[in-house]
Amino acid sequence: MVGHVARCVGQLAVALLGIVTVAFFLMRAIPGDPALYMLGDFATTEALAALRARLGLDLPVWQQYGVFLLRAVQGDLGTSVVTGEPALREILASVPPSAALAVAGMAIAVVFGVPLGIIAAVRQGSAVDVGVMLLALGGISFPVFWVGIVAILTFSHALGLFPALGATSEPGFWKGLHHLALPALVLGLSVAAYIARLTRSAMLEVLGQDHIRVARAMGVPERRIVWKLALRNALIPVLAVIGVTFAWSLGNAILVEAVFSRPGLGSTILKAILARDYQLVQAGVLVLAAAVVLLNTALDLLYATIDPRLRQR
Amino acid sequence: MSATFEDIDAAAEAATRRRATLRRYARHPGFMIGAAGILLLLLVAILAPWIAPHSPTQTDLMNTLAPASSTYWLGTDQFGRCVASRLIHGAQVSLLVGFFVVLISLSAGTIIGAVAGYAGGWLERALVAVIDILLAFPSFLLALALVAARGNTLDSIILAVAIAYTPRVAAVMRSVVLTIRPRPFIEASRAIGLTPWTIVLRHVIPNALPPVIVVATVSAATAILAEAGLSFLGLGVQPPTPTWGNVIAEGQTAITTNPLISLSAGLCIAFTVVVLNLLGDGLRDTLDPQMRRNTGKLL
């Protein structure tokens, strides 16, 4: 087990180095001069040169990369070109509302998606299966921002159940939850559709295996076969599904935040893109990719506790 | 050279097999609905200038936010432009994005995945590491950052979305190639002295294509959703050129007075994505029945 943990941590380090490298070179591909953006069109050449030197933009790219990597290890991802604040601090400040949305959304997605996928697989070919799969097809086909608009029209304007804005400045847990509910539901249901489809196929694969056939032949009750034997074996693929959909749901979360005018990572990155605040975009992309990598490492460790065979490899 | 009996037999057998394959496609309702839907969309996109009742950019300032009527089938937007005409023309952008994203990510992903899967050793490890790193970036975010980097012209949007989705195709291709590599016909090709490139191009890729084609069809759907998302955020193809995404975004400002604008544009996107998914599911079932259960995990 110790070896497995060490291997996972090692892979995590390599993956983090990889995303830092990719993010660095990706953002360098952006045309335009950040110094010019920061100081405006009327800046003097001396002021521009001084700022470029301060941001390290006058160095060769490889040297810039070295400096960037060294600083990144120390938790310094540069300074926002627009506000002059440390980019990482600004990004981390917008993490809580996004994390709340992502966690609430994923919780809704898992609560709806996994059981629906299992039921559809167990009743393969029945009306229930067809119904669930049609719903899921609809869920992955309607753009999430459009579903958000329809939800606002229905639940805010017509029924008045939830506020149209996805956030509030008023204090109070319940107030915040009331504003979070609709965006989380929209995000959650779009991801639930995806999870249901994938859970169904994972479960079908397990249900077709020999040990299930043997259990059936021996007269083990169907309920026990599904919930004890099959589900336990389908757990790893289902967890993997949750890992895969997490990265995907972060993309959807950006759109959901935009529809509900909710502050968060998505809106911070979007504003940074429009302002060409490349240090901030870079920090945001890095933090999101790091979140995906961290979650996948956590899942890898979880697999090993579920399936002892994985620990020995 | 005259045809031998074996040749004639082989030709007859091939023809029978082809007929059986066609029957299998025709019997799959999802595939038929998907194929018909795509055909319909293609016709709409190609014939847009002739079937659209108005020009998509022509404004009628006396008739802004007009309700649906016989002149304006789906009403007008805040500039008095015909919504139906904008949606009909919008099909062009969506289908172009879907087509070219698939073309680029399929070609690049197939080659990268096939090389990684077939080469093995350090080349495979290096390529897998790069693919894994790229997969850690949420595709939509990656596309967003790339569009920000390259500007929001149609070709840079296509390239950005294609780059974001290529690692996915490459990952699927590699996993399929890994199952093909140990098969006898590959060993035989090596034994008769074919070069690795010839083996990959002539024998590995053609045999690995079916699952990749399925992934590509579904990628077209996700690419269309991604383009709509970028347009919605104002980072896609800019108005007045109509795209379904920017029609939704522009309609959002008039959502309470004329909800038909955003609603109808969303239905267009959903219809396209549904038919592409049906086509993908149909292809998966007919190309390789064994994959029916497994490909779900790959997507």
Coordinates of C-alpha atoms in Angstrom, one line a residue:
Chain A
M1 CA 0.0 0.0 0.0
V2 CA 2.9 2.4 0.9
G3 CA 4.4 1.7 -2.5
H4 CA 1.1 2.4 -4.2
V5 CA 0.7 5.7 -2.3
A6 CA 4.3 6.7 -3.2
R7 CA 3.7 5.9 -6.9
C8 CA 0.5 7.9 -6.9
V9 CA 2.2 10.9 -5.3
G10 CA 5.1 10.6 -7.8
Q11 CA 2.7 10.6 -10.7
L12 CA 0.9 13.6 -9.2
A13 CA 4.2 15.5 -9.1
V14 CA 5.0 14.7 -12.7
A15 CA 1.4 15.6 -13.7
L16 CA 1.6 19.0 -11.9
L17 CA 5.0 19.8 -13.6
G18 CA 3.3 18.9 -16.9
I19 CA 0.4 21.2 -16.5
V20 CA 2.6 24.0 -15.3
T21 CA 4.7 23.6 -18.5
V22 CA 1.7 23.3 -20.8
A23 CA 0.0 26.3 -19.2
F24 CA 3.2 28.4 -19.5
F25 CA 3.7 27.7 -23.2
L26 CA 0.0 28.0 -24.0
M27 CA -0.2 31.4 -22.6
R28 CA 3.0 32.6 -24.3
A29 CA 1.2 31.8 -27.6
I30 CA -1.1 34.7 -26.9
P31 CA -0.2 37.5 -29.3
G32 CA 0.0 41.0 -27.9
D33 CA 2.2 42.8 -25.3
P34 CA 1.0 42.5 -21.7
A35 CA 3.0 45.5 -20.7
L36 CA 1.2 47.6 -23.3
Y37 CA -2.1 46.4 -22.0
M38 CA -1.2 47.3 -18.5
L39 CA 0.0 50.8 -19.2
G40 CA -2.3 51.7 -22.0
D41 CA -1.6 53.2 -25.5
F42 CA 0.0 56.4 -24.2
A43 CA 2.7 54.7 -22.2
T44 CA 6.3 55.9 -22.8
T45 CA 8.8 53.4 -24.2
E46 CA 10.9 53.7 -21.0
A47 CA 7.9 52.9 -18.8
L48 CA 7.1 49.9 -21.1
A49 CA 10.7 48.6 -21.0
A50 CA 10.8 49.0 -17.2
L51 CA 7.5 47.0 -16.8
R52 CA 8.7 44.3 -19.2
A53 CA 11.8 44.0 -17.1
R54 CA 9.8 43.8 -13.9
L55 CA 7.5 41.1 -15.4
G56 CA 10.6 39.3 -16.8
L57 CA 9.2 39.6 -20.3
D58 CA 12.6 40.8 -21.7
L59 CA 14.3 37.4 -20.9
P60 CA 14.5 34.6 -23.5
V61 CA 11.5 32.2 -23.3
W62 CA 13.5 29.3 -21.8
Q63 CA 14.8 31.6 -19.0
Q64 CA 11.3 32.9 -18.4
Y65 CA 10.1 29.3 -18.1
G66 CA 12.8 28.5 -15.6
V67 CA 12.0 31.6 -13.5
F68 CA 8.2 30.7 -13.8
L69 CA 8.8 27.2 -12.6
L70 CA 11.0 28.2 -9.7
R71 CA 8.4 30.7 -8.6
A72 CA 5.5 28.3 -9.2
V73 CA 7.1 25.8 -6.8
Q74 CA 7.0 28.6 -4.2
G75 CA 3.4 29.3 -4.8
D76 CA 4.0 32.5 -6.9
L77 CA 2.1 32.5 -10.2
G78 CA 2.8 36.1 -11.1
T79 CA 0.9 39.3 -10.7
S80 CA -2.4 40.3 -12.3
V81 CA -1.7 42.7 -15.0
V82 CA -4.9 44.6 -14.3
T83 CA -5.1 44.8 -10.5
G84 CA -1.4 44.4 -9.6
E85 CA -2.4 41.8 -7.0
P86 CA -0.7 38.3 -6.8
A87 CA -2.5 36.2 -9.4
L88 CA -2.7 33.1 -7.2
R89 CA -4.3 35.1 -4.4
E90 CA -6.9 36.5 -6.8
I91 CA -7.7 33.1 -8.2
L92 CA -7.9 31.4 -4.8
A93 CA -10.2 34.2 -3.6
S94 CA -12.7 33.1 -6.3
V95 CA -12.4 29.4 -5.6
P96 CA -15.0 29.2 -2.7
P97 CA -18.1 30.1 -4.7
S98 CA -16.9 27.8 -7.6
A99 CA -16.1 25.0 -5.2
A100 CA -19.6 25.3 -3.6
L101 CA -21.1 25.1 -7.1
A102 CA -19.0 22.2 -8.2
V103 CA -19.5 20.2 -5.0
A104 CA -23.2 20.8 -4.9
G105 CA -23.5 20.1 -8.7
M106 CA -21.4 16.8 -8.4
A107 CA -23.5 15.7 -5.4
I108 CA -26.7 16.2 -7.3
A109 CA -25.2 14.5 -10.4
V110 CA -24.1 11.4 -8.4
V111 CA -27.3 11.2 -6.4
F112 CA -29.4 11.2 -9.6
G113 CA -27.0 9.7 -12.2
V114 CA -25.6 6.6 -10.4
P115 CA -28.9 5.0 -9.3
L116 CA -30.6 5.8 -12.6
G117 CA -27.7 4.2 -14.5
I118 CA -27.9 1.1 -12.3
I119 CA -31.7 0.8 -12.7
A120 CA -31.4 1.2 -16.5
A121 CA -28.7 -1.5 -16.7
V122 CA -30.6 -3.9 -14.5
R123 CA -33.7 -3.5 -16.5
Q124 CA -31.9 -3.4 -19.9
G125 CA -34.3 -3.1 -22.8
S126 CA -37.3 -2.3 -20.7
A127 CA -39.4 0.9 -20.9
V128 CA -37.6 2.1 -17.8
D129 CA -34.2 1.7 -19.5
V130 CA -35.4 3.5 -22.7
G131 CA -36.9 6.3 -20.6
V132 CA -33.8 6.9 -18.5
M133 CA -31.6 6.8 -21.6
L134 CA -33.8 9.2 -23.5
L135 CA -33.7 11.6 -20.5
A136 CA -29.9 11.2 -20.4
L137 CA -29.6 11.8 -24.1
G138 CA -31.6 15.0 -23.7
G139 CA -29.5 16.0 -20.7
I140 CA -26.2 15.7 -22.6
S141 CA -27.7 17.3 -25.8
F142 CA -29.1 20.6 -24.5
P143 CA -26.4 23.2 -23.9
V144 CA -26.1 23.8 -20.2
F145 CA -26.3 27.6 -20.6
W146 CA -29.6 27.2 -22.4
V147 CA -31.0 24.9 -19.7
G148 CA -29.9 27.6 -17.2
I149 CA -31.9 30.2 -19.2
V150 CA -35.0 28.0 -19.3
A151 CA -34.6 27.3 -15.5
I152 CA -34.5 31.0 -14.8
L153 CA -37.6 31.6 -17.0
T154 CA -39.5 28.8 -15.3
F155 CA -38.4 28.8 -11.6
S156 CA -37.6 32.4 -11.2
H157 CA -39.8 34.4 -13.5
A158 CA -42.9 32.2 -13.8
L159 CA -42.9 30.4 -10.5
G160 CA -40.8 32.7 -8.3
L161 CA -39.3 29.8 -6.4
F162 CA -35.6 30.7 -6.8
P163 CA -33.8 33.9 -7.4
A164 CA -32.5 34.5 -11.0
L165 CA -29.1 35.6 -9.6
G166 CA -26.8 32.8 -8.6
A167 CA -25.2 34.6 -5.7
T168 CA -26.0 37.2 -3.1
S169 CA -24.0 39.6 -1.0
E170 CA -26.3 39.2 1.9
P171 CA -24.8 37.1 4.7
G172 CA -26.4 33.8 5.9
F173 CA -26.0 30.2 5.0
W174 CA -29.6 29.6 3.9
K175 CA -29.7 32.8 1.8
G176 CA -26.6 31.6 0.0
L177 CA -28.0 28.1 -0.4
H178 CA -31.2 29.5 -1.9
H179 CA -29.2 31.4 -4.5
L180 CA -27.0 28.3 -5.2
A181 CA -29.8 25.9 -5.6
L182 CA -30.8 26.7 -9.2
P183 CA -27.3 26.9 -10.7
A184 CA -26.3 23.7 -8.8
L185 CA -29.4 21.9 -10.1
V186 CA -28.7 23.0 -13.7
L187 CA -25.1 21.9 -13.5
G188 CA -25.9 18.7 -11.6
L189 CA -28.5 17.5 -13.9
S190 CA -26.3 18.0 -17.0
V191 CA -23.6 16.0 -15.4
A192 CA -26.1 13.4 -14.0
A193 CA -27.1 12.6 -17.6
Y194 CA -23.5 11.8 -18.5
I195 CA -22.9 9.8 -15.3
A196 CA -26.1 7.8 -15.9
R197 CA -25.0 6.8 -19.4
L198 CA -21.6 5.7 -18.3
T199 CA -22.8 4.0 -15.1
R200 CA -25.2 2.0 -17.2
S201 CA -22.5 0.7 -19.5
A202 CA -20.1 0.0 -16.6
M203 CA -22.9 -1.9 -14.8
L204 CA -23.9 -3.9 -17.9
E205 CA -20.3 -5.0 -18.3
V206 CA -20.2 -6.3 -14.8
L207 CA -23.6 -8.0 -15.0
G208 CA -22.4 -9.9 -18.1
Q209 CA -19.4 -11.5 -16.3
D210 CA -19.1 -15.1 -15.3
H211 CA -19.3 -14.8 -11.6
I212 CA -22.7 -13.1 -11.9
R213 CA -23.9 -15.9 -14.1
V214 CA -22.7 -18.4 -11.6
A215 CA -24.4 -16.6 -8.7
R216 CA -27.7 -16.5 -10.7
A217 CA -27.3 -20.3 -11.5
M218 CA -26.8 -20.9 -7.8
G219 CA -30.1 -19.1 -7.0
V220 CA -28.7 -16.0 -5.3
P221 CA -31.6 -13.5 -5.1
E222 CA -31.5 -10.9 -7.9
R223 CA -31.5 -8.0 -5.4
R224 CA -28.4 -9.4 -3.7
I225 CA -26.7 -9.9 -7.1
V226 CA -27.3 -6.3 -8.2
W227 CA -26.5 -4.4 -5.0
K228 CA -23.9 -6.7 -3.4
L229 CA -22.0 -8.5 -6.2
A230 CA -22.4 -6.3 -9.2
L231 CA -22.3 -2.9 -7.7
R232 CA -19.2 -3.6 -5.7
N233 CA -17.4 -4.6 -8.9
A234 CA -18.8 -1.7 -10.8
L235 CA -17.7 0.7 -8.2
I236 CA -14.3 1.4 -9.7
P237 CA -15.6 2.1 -13.2
V238 CA -18.3 4.3 -11.6
L239 CA -15.7 6.2 -9.6
A240 CA -13.6 6.6 -12.8
V241 CA -16.7 8.0 -14.4
I242 CA -17.0 10.6 -11.7
G243 CA -13.4 11.5 -12.2
V244 CA -13.8 11.9 -15.9
T245 CA -17.0 13.9 -15.5
F246 CA -15.4 16.2 -12.9
A247 CA -13.1 17.8 -15.5
W248 CA -16.0 18.1 -17.9
S249 CA -18.3 19.6 -15.3
L250 CA -15.7 22.4 -14.6
G251 CA -16.1 23.5 -18.2
N252 CA -19.9 23.5 -17.8
A253 CA -19.5 25.4 -14.5
I254 CA -17.9 28.3 -16.3
L255 CA -21.1 28.6 -18.5
V256 CA -23.4 28.1 -15.5
E257 CA -21.6 30.9 -13.6
A258 CA -22.0 33.2 -16.7
V259 CA -25.8 32.5 -17.0
F260 CA -26.5 33.1 -13.3
S261 CA -24.0 36.0 -13.0
R262 CA -22.4 34.0 -10.2
P263 CA -18.9 35.1 -9.1
G264 CA -16.3 32.4 -9.2
L265 CA -13.3 31.0 -11.1
G266 CA -15.2 30.9 -14.3
S267 CA -16.1 34.5 -14.3
T268 CA -12.7 35.6 -13.0
I269 CA -11.0 33.7 -15.9
L270 CA -13.5 35.0 -18.4
K271 CA -12.9 38.6 -17.2
A272 CA -9.1 38.0 -17.3
I273 CA -9.4 36.7 -20.9
L274 CA -11.3 39.7 -22.1
A275 CA -8.8 42.0 -20.3
R276 CA -5.9 39.9 -21.7
D277 CA -4.6 39.6 -18.2
Y278 CA -2.5 36.6 -19.1
Q279 CA -0.9 36.0 -15.7
L280 CA -4.4 35.6 -14.2
V281 CA -5.7 33.4 -17.0
Q282 CA -2.6 31.2 -16.6
A283 CA -3.0 31.0 -12.8
G284 CA -6.7 30.1 -13.3
V285 CA -6.1 27.4 -15.9
L286 CA -3.4 26.0 -13.6
V287 CA -5.6 25.9 -10.5
L288 CA -8.4 24.2 -12.4
A289 CA -6.1 21.6 -14.0
A290 CA -4.4 21.0 -10.7
A291 CA -7.9 20.4 -9.1
V292 CA -8.6 17.7 -11.8
V293 CA -5.2 16.1 -11.2
L294 CA -5.7 16.1 -7.4
L295 CA -9.1 14.6 -7.7
N296 CA -7.8 11.8 -10.0
T297 CA -5.0 11.0 -7.6
A298 CA -7.4 10.9 -4.7
L299 CA -9.6 8.5 -6.8
D300 CA -6.5 6.4 -7.6
L301 CA -5.9 6.0 -3.9
L302 CA -9.5 5.2 -3.3
Y303 CA -9.5 2.5 -5.9
A304 CA -6.7 0.8 -4.1
T305 CA -8.7 0.7 -0.8
I306 CA -11.7 -0.7 -2.7
D307 CA -9.8 -3.3 -4.8
P308 CA -6.8 -5.0 -3.0
R309 CA -5.5 -6.3 -6.4
L310 CA -4.5 -2.7 -7.4
R311 CA -2.2 -2.3 -4.3
Q312 CA 0.0 -5.2 -5.3
R313 CA 0.7 -4.0 -8.9
Chain B
M1 CA -5.2 -12.5 -66.4
S2 CA -8.5 -14.4 -66.1
A3 CA -10.5 -14.5 -62.9
T4 CA -10.3 -17.8 -61.1
F5 CA -13.2 -19.5 -59.3
E6 CA -11.7 -18.4 -56.0
D7 CA -11.8 -14.7 -57.1
I8 CA -15.5 -15.0 -58.2
D9 CA -16.4 -16.7 -54.9
A10 CA -14.6 -14.0 -52.9
A11 CA -16.4 -11.3 -54.9
A12 CA -19.8 -12.9 -54.3
E13 CA -19.0 -13.3 -50.6
A14 CA -17.9 -9.7 -50.3
A15 CA -21.1 -8.5 -52.0
T16 CA -23.2 -10.7 -49.6
R17 CA -21.3 -9.2 -46.6
R18 CA -21.9 -5.7 -47.9
R19 CA -25.6 -6.3 -48.3
A20 CA -25.7 -7.8 -44.7
T21 CA -23.9 -4.7 -43.4
L22 CA -26.4 -2.4 -45.1
R23 CA -29.3 -4.3 -43.7
R24 CA -27.8 -4.0 -40.3
Y25 CA -27.7 -0.2 -40.6
A26 CA -31.2 0.0 -42.1
R27 CA -32.6 -2.1 -39.2
H28 CA -31.1 0.2 -36.5
P29 CA -33.7 2.9 -35.8
G30 CA -31.3 5.2 -33.9
F31 CA -28.8 5.1 -36.8
M32 CA -31.5 5.8 -39.4
I33 CA -33.0 8.7 -37.4
G34 CA -29.5 10.1 -36.8
A35 CA -28.5 9.8 -40.4
A36 CA -31.7 11.4 -41.6
G37 CA -31.3 14.2 -39.1
I38 CA -27.8 15.0 -40.2
L39 CA -28.8 14.9 -43.9
L40 CA -31.6 17.4 -43.1
L41 CA -29.2 19.7 -41.3
L42 CA -26.7 19.5 -44.1
L43 CA -29.4 20.4 -46.6
V44 CA -30.6 23.3 -44.5
A45 CA -27.0 24.6 -44.1
I46 CA -26.2 24.3 -47.8
L47 CA -29.5 25.7 -49.1
A48 CA -29.6 28.4 -46.4
P49 CA -29.5 31.4 -48.8
W50 CA -32.4 30.0 -50.7
I51 CA -34.7 28.7 -48.0
A52 CA -34.2 31.5 -45.4
P53 CA -37.1 34.0 -45.7
H54 CA -34.9 37.0 -45.1
S55 CA -31.2 37.9 -44.9
P56 CA -29.9 37.0 -41.5
T57 CA -28.2 40.4 -41.0
Q58 CA -31.0 42.6 -42.5
T59 CA -32.5 44.8 -39.8
D60 CA -36.1 46.0 -39.7
L61 CA -36.1 48.7 -37.0
M62 CA -39.9 49.2 -37.3
N63 CA -40.3 45.5 -36.2
T64 CA -37.9 44.9 -33.3
L65 CA -38.8 42.0 -31.0
A66 CA -41.8 41.2 -33.1
P67 CA -43.7 38.0 -32.2
A68 CA -43.9 35.1 -34.6
S69 CA -45.9 35.8 -37.7
S70 CA -46.2 34.7 -41.3
T71 CA -43.5 37.2 -42.4
Y72 CA -41.2 36.4 -39.4
W73 CA -41.7 32.7 -38.6
L74 CA -40.0 33.0 -35.2
G75 CA -40.3 36.7 -34.7
T76 CA -37.5 39.2 -34.7
D77 CA -34.6 40.1 -32.3
Q78 CA -33.9 43.5 -30.8
F79 CA -32.4 44.7 -34.1
G80 CA -35.4 43.5 -36.0
R81 CA -33.5 40.7 -37.7
C82 CA -35.5 37.6 -38.7
V83 CA -34.8 34.9 -36.0
A84 CA -35.7 32.0 -38.3
S85 CA -33.3 33.2 -41.0
R86 CA -30.5 33.6 -38.4
L87 CA -31.1 30.1 -37.2
I88 CA -31.1 28.7 -40.7
H89 CA -27.8 30.4 -41.5
G90 CA -26.4 29.5 -38.0
A91 CA -26.5 25.9 -39.0
Q92 CA -23.6 26.6 -41.4
V93 CA -21.2 27.7 -38.6
S94 CA -22.2 24.8 -36.3
L95 CA -21.8 22.1 -39.0
L96 CA -18.5 23.6 -40.2
V97 CA -17.1 23.6 -36.7
G98 CA -18.4 20.0 -36.1
F99 CA -17.0 18.8 -39.5
F100 CA -13.5 20.4 -39.3
V101 CA -13.0 19.7 -35.6
V102 CA -13.6 16.0 -36.3
L103 CA -11.4 16.1 -39.4
I104 CA -8.5 17.6 -37.5
S105 CA -8.8 15.8 -34.2
L106 CA -9.5 12.5 -36.0
S107 CA -6.4 12.8 -38.2
A108 CA -4.1 14.1 -35.6
G109 CA -5.5 11.9 -32.8
T110 CA -5.5 8.8 -34.9
I111 CA -1.8 9.2 -35.9
I112 CA -0.6 10.2 -32.4
G113 CA -2.6 7.4 -30.8
A114 CA -1.5 4.8 -33.3
V115 CA 2.1 5.7 -33.1
A116 CA 2.0 5.7 -29.3
G117 CA 0.2 2.3 -29.2
Y118 CA 2.3 0.6 -31.8
A119 CA 5.8 2.0 -31.0
G120 CA 5.8 1.2 -27.3
G121 CA 8.9 2.0 -25.2
W122 CA 9.9 5.6 -24.4
L123 CA 8.0 7.1 -27.3
E124 CA 4.7 5.6 -26.0
R125 CA 5.5 6.7 -22.5
A126 CA 6.3 10.3 -23.6
L127 CA 3.2 10.5 -25.8
V128 CA 1.0 9.0 -23.1
A129 CA 2.4 11.5 -20.6
V130 CA 1.5 14.4 -22.9
I131 CA -2.0 13.0 -23.6
D132 CA -2.6 12.6 -19.9
I133 CA -1.5 16.1 -19.1
L134 CA -3.7 17.6 -21.8
L135 CA -6.6 15.5 -20.6
A136 CA -6.3 17.1 -17.1
F137 CA -7.3 20.4 -18.6
P138 CA -11.1 20.7 -18.9
S139 CA -11.5 20.7 -22.7
F140 CA -13.8 23.6 -22.7
L141 CA -11.4 25.7 -20.6
L142 CA -8.5 24.7 -22.9
A143 CA -10.6 25.8 -26.0
L144 CA -11.4 29.0 -24.1
A145 CA -7.8 29.8 -23.4
L146 CA -6.7 29.0 -27.0
V147 CA -9.4 31.1 -28.5
A148 CA -8.3 33.9 -26.2
A149 CA -4.8 33.3 -27.5
R150 CA -5.6 33.2 -31.2
G151 CA -8.6 35.5 -31.6
N152 CA -12.1 34.6 -32.3
T153 CA -12.2 34.0 -36.1
L154 CA -13.9 30.8 -37.3
D155 CA -10.6 29.1 -38.2
S156 CA -9.0 29.8 -34.8
I157 CA -12.2 28.5 -33.0
I158 CA -12.1 25.3 -35.1
L159 CA -8.4 24.9 -34.3
A160 CA -8.8 25.6 -30.6
V161 CA -11.7 23.1 -30.2
A162 CA -9.8 20.6 -32.3
I163 CA -6.7 20.9 -30.2
A164 CA -8.8 20.5 -27.0
Y165 CA -10.4 17.3 -28.3
T166 CA -7.5 15.6 -30.0
P167 CA -6.0 14.0 -26.8
R168 CA -9.3 12.2 -26.3
V169 CA -9.2 10.6 -29.8
A170 CA -5.5 9.8 -29.3
A171 CA -6.2 8.1 -26.0
V172 CA -9.0 5.9 -27.5
M173 CA -6.9 5.1 -30.6
R174 CA -4.0 4.0 -28.4
S175 CA -6.1 1.7 -26.3
V176 CA -7.5 0.1 -29.4
V177 CA -4.1 -0.3 -31.0
L178 CA -2.8 -2.0 -27.9
T179 CA -5.3 -4.8 -28.6
I180 CA -4.3 -5.0 -32.2
R181 CA -0.6 -5.0 -31.8
P182 CA -0.2 -8.6 -30.6
R183 CA -2.5 -10.1 -33.3
P184 CA -0.9 -12.5 -35.8
F185 CA -1.4 -10.4 -39.0
I186 CA 0.7 -7.6 -37.5
E187 CA 3.4 -10.1 -36.6
A188 CA 3.2 -11.5 -40.2
S189 CA 3.5 -8.0 -41.6
R190 CA 6.7 -7.5 -39.6
A191 CA 8.0 -11.0 -40.7
I192 CA 7.7 -10.1 -44.4
G193 CA 9.7 -7.0 -43.7
L194 CA 7.2 -4.1 -43.9
T195 CA 8.4 -0.9 -42.3
P196 CA 6.8 0.3 -39.1
W197 CA 5.2 3.2 -40.9
T198 CA 3.6 1.0 -43.5
I199 CA 2.3 -1.4 -40.9
V200 CA 0.8 1.5 -38.9
L201 CA -0.8 3.2 -41.9
R202 CA -1.9 0.1 -43.9
H203 CA -2.8 -2.4 -41.2
V204 CA -3.0 -0.9 -37.7
I205 CA -5.1 2.2 -38.4
P206 CA -7.7 0.6 -40.7
N207 CA -8.3 -2.1 -38.1
A208 CA -8.6 0.3 -35.3
L209 CA -10.8 2.8 -37.0
P210 CA -14.4 1.7 -36.0
P211 CA -14.2 2.7 -32.3
V212 CA -12.4 5.9 -33.2
I213 CA -15.1 6.8 -35.8
V214 CA -17.7 6.4 -33.0
V215 CA -15.7 8.7 -30.7
A216 CA -15.3 11.2 -33.6
T217 CA -19.1 11.3 -34.2
V218 CA -19.7 12.1 -30.6
S219 CA -16.8 14.6 -30.7
A220 CA -18.6 16.4 -33.4
A221 CA -21.5 16.8 -31.0
T222 CA -19.3 18.1 -28.2
A223 CA -17.5 20.4 -30.6
I224 CA -20.8 21.9 -31.6
L225 CA -21.7 22.4 -28.0
A226 CA -18.3 23.9 -27.3
E227 CA -18.6 26.4 -30.2
A228 CA -22.1 27.3 -28.9
G229 CA -20.7 27.8 -25.4
L230 CA -17.9 30.1 -26.8
S231 CA -20.3 32.1 -28.8
F232 CA -22.6 32.4 -25.8
L233 CA -19.7 33.8 -23.8
G234 CA -19.0 36.3 -26.6
L235 CA -15.7 34.5 -27.5
G236 CA -17.1 32.8 -30.6
V237 CA -17.8 34.0 -34.1
Q238 CA -18.9 37.6 -33.6
P239 CA -22.3 39.0 -34.5
P240 CA -23.7 40.0 -36.9
T241 CA -22.6 36.6 -38.3
P242 CA -25.3 34.3 -36.9
T243 CA -24.4 31.3 -34.8
W244 CA -26.8 29.4 -32.6
G245 CA -24.7 30.3 -29.5
N246 CA -24.7 34.1 -30.2
V247 CA -28.5 34.0 -31.0
I248 CA -29.1 32.5 -27.5
A249 CA -26.8 35.1 -25.9
E250 CA -28.5 38.0 -27.8
G251 CA -31.9 36.5 -27.0
Q252 CA -31.1 36.4 -23.3
T253 CA -31.4 40.2 -23.0
A254 CA -35.0 39.9 -24.3
I255 CA -35.8 36.6 -22.6
T256 CA -38.9 37.8 -20.7
T257 CA -40.4 39.7 -23.7
N258 CA -39.5 37.3 -26.5
P259 CA -38.3 34.0 -25.1
L260 CA -38.8 32.3 -28.5
I261 CA -35.4 33.7 -29.7
S262 CA -33.2 31.8 -27.2
L263 CA -35.5 28.8 -26.8
S264 CA -35.6 28.1 -30.6
A265 CA -31.8 28.5 -30.9
G266 CA -31.3 26.0 -28.0
L267 CA -33.6 23.5 -29.7
C268 CA -31.5 23.7 -32.9
I269 CA -28.3 22.9 -30.9
A270 CA -30.0 20.1 -29.0
F271 CA -31.5 18.6 -32.2
T272 CA -28.1 18.5 -33.8
V273 CA -26.4 17.0 -30.8
V274 CA -29.1 14.4 -30.4
V275 CA -28.9 13.3 -34.0
L276 CA -25.1 13.1 -33.9
N277 CA -25.3 11.0 -30.7
L278 CA -27.9 8.7 -32.2
L279 CA -25.7 8.3 -35.3
G280 CA -22.7 7.6 -33.0
D281 CA -24.7 5.0 -31.0
G282 CA -25.9 3.5 -34.2
L283 CA -22.4 3.3 -35.7
R284 CA -21.1 1.7 -32.5
D285 CA -23.8 -1.0 -32.5
T286 CA -23.4 -1.8 -36.2
L287 CA -19.7 -1.4 -36.7
D288 CA -18.8 -3.7 -33.9
P289 CA -21.4 -5.4 -31.7
Q290 CA -18.8 -6.3 -29.2
M291 CA -18.2 -2.7 -28.5
R292 CA -21.7 -2.0 -27.5
R293 CA -20.9 -2.2 -23.8
N294 CA -17.4 -1.1 -23.8
T295 CA -17.3 2.2 -25.7
G296 CA -19.4 4.0 -23.1
K297 CA -16.4 4.1 -20.9
L298 CA -14.1 5.5 -23.6
L299 CA -16.2 8.6 -24.2

